[in-house]
Amino acid sequence: MADYFKRVQAKTATRFWINNVTREQAHLAIEVGARNCTQNPTYPWKMLNSREEGEEAKALLDQILREEPDNETALMKFQLEMIAKIAEIFEPIYRESKGKDGWVTIQSSPLHETKEFIVEWGKRYREKAPNLMVKIPATENGIAGIEELLRSGCAVLATEVMSIAQLIDVCEVYEKVYRFAEKPPAAALAHIAGIFDEELAVQAEEGRIHVDRDALWQAGVAVAKKGREIMEQRGYHMGFVSGGARGLHHFTEMVGADAAVTINWEGTADKLLSEDGIVIDRFHGAASLDVIDELLEQVPDFRRAYERKGLKPKEYESFAPVVRFRNSFESAWKKTLEYMEKRRTEL
């Protein structure tokens, strides 16, 4: 099998994570170099429709439905049990690396994102497996939950980071905990360059923005580069993950960064392995000033994301790229709830 990801990790500081995997995909990803895994709230719906594991997933859900009368709680339990199976696969890496790697993330219901709900379920996840990392949106409520869970010792991945303002806020929260904790919990943030680019592409297609497509292609990674540079300049201790890939360039343009990139197996990781391309540091090749100027002038949401004070905390949740990402989670979550409601009538 091609060794592209192993070469990336041997020749640069960039790490390969895998996203939303089945058990088979988890094993394949580890074989080619994956060290950690991200899962998101679309996972339960994906597994119910999996060719390989769908029947097993449905049987597990049936069992939970017989024991738990509340659908939302049943779905949370189902997701936890399914992701715990992936955590078990990554646990040897966690043990071997003494907690540096082998993490698997889990995010609670996208329909209930209060601080209290996030914290309650975050603590439940911690009890399930030692290598489960709680994935929390970098919204105003989410950041409050992140701080409380970090102080309790939970490992955290701050997700839905689409702007420099969000990045700085979550990093500052971790620094407060890091300075005084005898053993700070593992923590990272996920900047979602791919979904950010997807949102801007839709705005361009609909005629809401008018910008050169070559410049637009660079937008998400340009924000990522600035964010990573700020973290290095300020000495922030939080890890950096790039996610939401919508093209191979969302991995290849990050190569060279002291960061992780999480990608799906089908359609991204498998294609990169097939191409087995040359490993070259592309991350430190900055976008031209003309490109940045055009994006700042022509794309309001790029400006909000790129400027350090482009967004206020109360605006994080309603920022268009964040809404797009959350909508995908809510859609899959609601489909699963609808399936569960129908299934109850058949049991």
XYZ file of C-alpha atoms in Angstrom:
347
model
C 0.000 0.000 0.000
C 1.205 3.549 -0.748
C 3.041 5.337 2.052
C 1.993 8.933 1.321
C 0.787 9.783 4.834
C 3.784 8.127 6.464
C 6.070 10.202 4.232
C 4.173 13.373 5.147
C 4.621 12.620 8.844
C 8.283 11.647 8.456
C 9.282 14.706 6.421
C 7.085 17.437 7.935
C 5.374 18.330 11.208
C 1.942 17.603 9.668
C -0.067 14.703 11.126
C -2.785 12.618 9.518
C -6.075 12.114 11.383
C -9.046 10.191 10.043
C -12.680 11.345 10.187
C -16.037 9.582 10.697
C -14.820 6.036 10.124
C -16.284 2.568 10.284
C -14.224 -0.027 12.132
C -12.794 -1.327 8.859
C -11.817 2.186 7.791
C -10.249 2.820 11.204
C -7.965 -0.196 10.779
C -7.085 0.831 7.217
C -6.314 4.395 8.311
C -4.088 3.269 11.175
C -2.211 0.983 8.794
C -1.305 3.939 6.567
C -0.397 6.308 9.401
C -3.467 7.764 11.152
C -2.829 8.454 14.824
C -6.134 9.994 15.926
C -9.757 10.099 14.820
C -12.558 12.659 14.693
C -16.225 11.678 14.680
C -19.192 14.038 14.391
C -22.981 13.981 14.910
C -23.596 12.622 11.401
C -21.982 9.363 12.538
C -25.084 7.565 13.893
C -26.950 8.092 10.615
C -23.906 7.006 8.614
C -23.599 3.791 10.599
C -27.289 2.916 10.304
C -26.826 3.127 6.536
C -23.448 1.391 6.409
C -23.189 -1.561 4.022
C -20.788 -3.383 6.322
C -22.022 -2.462 9.786
C -25.593 -1.239 9.297
C -27.352 -4.379 10.516
C -25.207 -4.550 13.637
C -25.843 -0.853 14.294
C -29.603 -1.293 13.903
C -29.598 -4.236 16.316
C -27.740 -2.181 18.911
C -30.145 0.724 18.484
C -33.133 -1.617 18.875
C -31.716 -2.802 22.184
C -31.237 0.764 23.401
C -34.753 1.757 22.304
C -36.217 -1.082 24.366
C -34.400 0.205 27.457
C -34.570 3.997 26.999
C -37.960 5.741 26.472
C -36.552 9.139 25.466
C -35.390 9.279 21.847
C -32.812 12.026 22.313
C -31.192 10.211 25.227
C -31.366 6.928 23.318
C -29.592 8.516 20.360
C -26.872 9.943 22.602
C -26.324 6.496 24.109
C -26.301 4.863 20.677
C -23.710 7.308 19.382
C -21.554 6.742 22.461
C -21.631 2.961 22.080
C -20.789 3.152 18.376
C -17.910 5.578 18.851
C -16.601 3.599 21.828
C -15.948 0.766 19.356
C -13.672 3.072 17.380
C -12.004 4.282 20.579
C -11.174 0.670 21.387
C -9.359 0.343 18.059
C -7.277 3.461 18.749
C -6.634 2.673 22.417
C -3.360 0.757 21.816
C -1.946 3.912 20.191
C -3.156 5.920 23.192
C -1.430 3.536 25.609
C 1.772 3.297 23.588
C 2.070 7.084 23.199
C 1.118 7.729 26.848
C -1.859 9.833 25.810
C -0.183 11.896 23.118
C -2.110 10.126 20.352
C -4.879 7.563 20.005
C -7.695 10.042 20.662
C -11.190 9.655 19.234
C -13.542 12.624 19.432
C -17.245 12.609 20.223
C -19.701 15.518 20.031
C -23.045 15.715 21.809
C -26.413 16.522 20.240
C -26.349 19.481 17.822
C -29.937 20.210 18.906
C -28.959 20.886 22.530
C -25.882 23.081 22.740
C -26.324 24.700 26.140
C -23.330 24.794 28.443
C -25.084 22.526 30.938
C -25.897 19.843 28.352
C -22.383 19.932 26.896
C -20.778 19.549 30.319
C -23.139 16.783 31.463
C -22.465 14.603 28.453
C -18.794 15.512 28.286
C -18.298 14.004 31.721
C -20.213 10.873 30.672
C -17.924 10.442 27.686
C -14.850 10.676 29.876
C -16.126 7.769 31.979
C -16.705 5.541 28.932
C -13.165 5.291 27.560
C -9.837 6.899 28.498
C -9.143 8.061 24.942
C -12.449 9.779 24.181
C -11.941 13.495 23.545
C -14.994 15.734 23.918
C -15.708 17.738 20.757
C -17.433 21.049 21.460
C -18.497 23.924 19.161
C -16.550 27.149 19.618
C -19.692 29.208 20.225
C -20.355 31.410 23.246
C -22.089 28.553 25.123
C -19.602 26.017 23.849
C -16.557 27.964 24.995
C -18.033 28.215 28.504
C -18.494 24.438 28.438
C -14.956 23.944 27.145
C -13.507 25.821 30.102
C -15.511 23.862 32.668
C -14.645 20.500 31.131
C -10.962 21.395 30.834
C -10.889 22.363 34.503
C -12.416 18.978 35.352
C -9.635 17.224 33.446
C -11.504 16.278 30.250
C -9.631 16.241 26.948
C -11.304 18.651 24.524
C -11.394 19.427 20.814
C -12.951 22.830 20.097
C -14.705 22.533 16.737
C -16.603 24.756 14.285
C -13.718 27.240 14.469
C -14.146 29.374 11.355
C -12.541 32.641 12.456
C -9.457 34.092 14.081
C -11.619 35.531 16.867
C -12.892 32.055 17.803
C -9.382 30.626 17.612
C -7.987 33.223 19.996
C -10.867 32.823 22.444
C -10.526 29.040 22.744
C -6.734 29.271 22.998
C -6.987 31.838 25.794
C -9.384 29.560 27.684
C -6.901 26.693 27.455
C -4.023 28.927 28.569
C -5.934 29.819 31.747
C -6.231 26.128 32.572
C -2.752 25.201 31.342
C -0.955 27.695 33.562
C -2.312 26.293 36.797
C -2.986 22.617 36.085
C -0.448 20.142 37.412
C -1.210 17.926 34.415
C -3.157 19.888 31.778
C -5.631 17.790 29.777
C -5.018 17.268 26.071
C -6.693 19.938 23.966
C -6.844 21.064 20.360
C -8.985 23.217 18.111
C -10.375 22.254 14.719
C -10.359 25.010 12.120
C -12.869 23.966 9.462
C -11.286 25.321 6.275
C -13.271 23.096 3.918
C -16.741 24.076 5.109
C -15.647 27.716 5.206
C -14.684 27.466 1.535
C -17.905 25.631 0.716
C -19.983 28.449 2.201
C -18.073 31.108 0.261
C -18.424 29.090 -2.954
C -22.212 28.988 -2.496
C -22.265 32.742 -1.907
C -20.327 33.232 -5.153
C -22.613 30.882 -7.119
C -25.657 32.777 -5.872
C -24.146 36.118 -6.877
C -23.903 37.437 -3.332
C -20.159 37.991 -3.676
C -18.021 38.738 -6.741
C -14.426 37.603 -6.454
C -11.775 35.920 -8.573
C -12.176 32.142 -8.213
C -8.427 31.605 -7.854
C -8.432 33.916 -4.856
C -11.540 32.287 -3.413
C -9.881 28.843 -3.634
C -7.271 30.050 -1.133
C -9.613 31.576 1.454
C -9.984 28.806 4.035
C -6.317 27.866 4.108
C -5.369 31.567 4.292
C -7.361 31.866 7.523
C -5.742 28.651 8.780
C -2.254 29.997 8.053
C -2.917 33.222 9.918
C -4.445 31.343 12.844
C -1.530 28.932 13.148
C 0.934 31.820 12.954
C -0.856 33.649 15.776
C -0.743 30.511 17.922
C 3.004 30.187 17.371
C 3.685 33.878 17.996
C 1.745 33.866 21.254
C 3.061 30.514 22.435
C -0.368 28.934 22.767
C -0.244 25.312 23.911
C -3.408 24.099 22.202
C -3.038 21.750 19.239
C -4.238 22.741 15.769
C -6.362 20.494 13.548
C -7.642 21.398 10.090
C -10.929 19.761 9.113
C -13.975 19.731 6.881
C -12.010 18.932 3.712
C -13.988 19.438 0.524
C -11.074 18.824 -1.841
C -7.659 17.169 -1.792
C -6.065 20.609 -1.493
C -7.485 20.947 2.000
C -4.917 18.333 2.949
C -2.069 19.084 0.539
C -2.108 22.856 1.144
C -1.687 22.172 4.874
C 1.378 19.944 4.428
C 4.293 21.520 6.275
C 2.205 22.960 9.098
C 2.792 21.952 12.688
C -0.773 20.726 12.705
C -3.026 17.758 12.090
C -5.420 17.407 9.175
C -8.479 15.201 9.591
C -10.070 13.795 6.432
C -12.631 11.190 5.409
C -11.389 7.820 4.237
C -13.629 7.529 1.168
C -13.082 10.278 -1.357
C -10.094 11.943 0.293
C -7.642 9.674 2.122
C -8.050 6.862 -0.403
C -7.511 9.274 -3.313
C -4.401 10.796 -1.738
C -3.025 7.294 -1.242
C -3.836 6.410 -4.842
C -2.112 9.526 -6.169
C 0.838 9.027 -3.762
C 2.017 12.540 -4.528
C 5.239 14.359 -3.803
C 5.590 15.598 -0.221
C 6.364 19.300 -0.251
C 5.836 22.077 2.302
C 3.022 24.127 0.822
C 1.756 25.597 4.083
C 4.542 28.164 4.385
C 3.983 29.519 0.884
C 1.863 32.516 1.811
C -0.987 33.780 -0.338
C -0.036 36.992 -2.123
C -1.012 40.308 -0.582
C -3.155 40.998 -3.653
C -5.161 37.832 -2.984
C -5.674 38.701 0.673
C -6.636 42.273 -0.219
C -9.199 41.094 -2.772
C -10.737 38.644 -0.325
C -10.909 41.288 2.405
C -12.505 43.810 0.053
C -14.938 41.530 -1.778
C -15.937 38.852 0.734
C -17.492 40.134 3.986
C -17.415 36.717 5.673
C -13.727 36.327 4.853
C -13.095 39.703 6.464
C -15.045 38.655 9.563
C -13.043 35.446 9.758
C -9.617 36.930 8.996
C -9.610 39.989 11.235
C -8.758 39.380 14.876
C -11.863 41.183 16.073
C -14.030 40.400 13.068
C -16.650 38.646 15.200
C -17.988 39.025 18.722
C -18.602 35.892 20.832
C -22.380 36.280 20.554
C -21.978 36.192 16.735
C -20.057 32.912 16.537
C -23.153 30.721 16.458
C -24.824 32.713 13.665
C -21.714 33.107 11.477
C -22.710 31.688 8.070
C -19.940 29.040 7.756
C -20.683 27.823 11.297
C -24.398 27.622 10.476
C -23.642 25.583 7.336
C -21.556 23.089 9.311
C -24.081 22.793 12.137
C -26.956 22.359 9.668
C -25.298 19.239 8.271
C -25.103 17.812 11.795
C -28.686 18.739 12.628
C -29.995 17.218 9.402
C -28.374 13.832 10.020
C -29.328 13.887 13.712
C -32.981 14.591 12.894
C -33.043 11.812 10.293
C -31.815 9.414 12.954
C -34.481 10.589 15.400
C -37.159 10.100 12.729
C -35.884 6.588 12.055
C -35.982 5.849 15.781
C -39.552 7.106 16.147
C -40.670 4.872 13.294
C -38.665 1.944 14.621
C -40.376 2.143 18.006
C -43.687 1.322 16.310
C -42.143 -1.848 14.876
C -40.569 -3.223 18.050
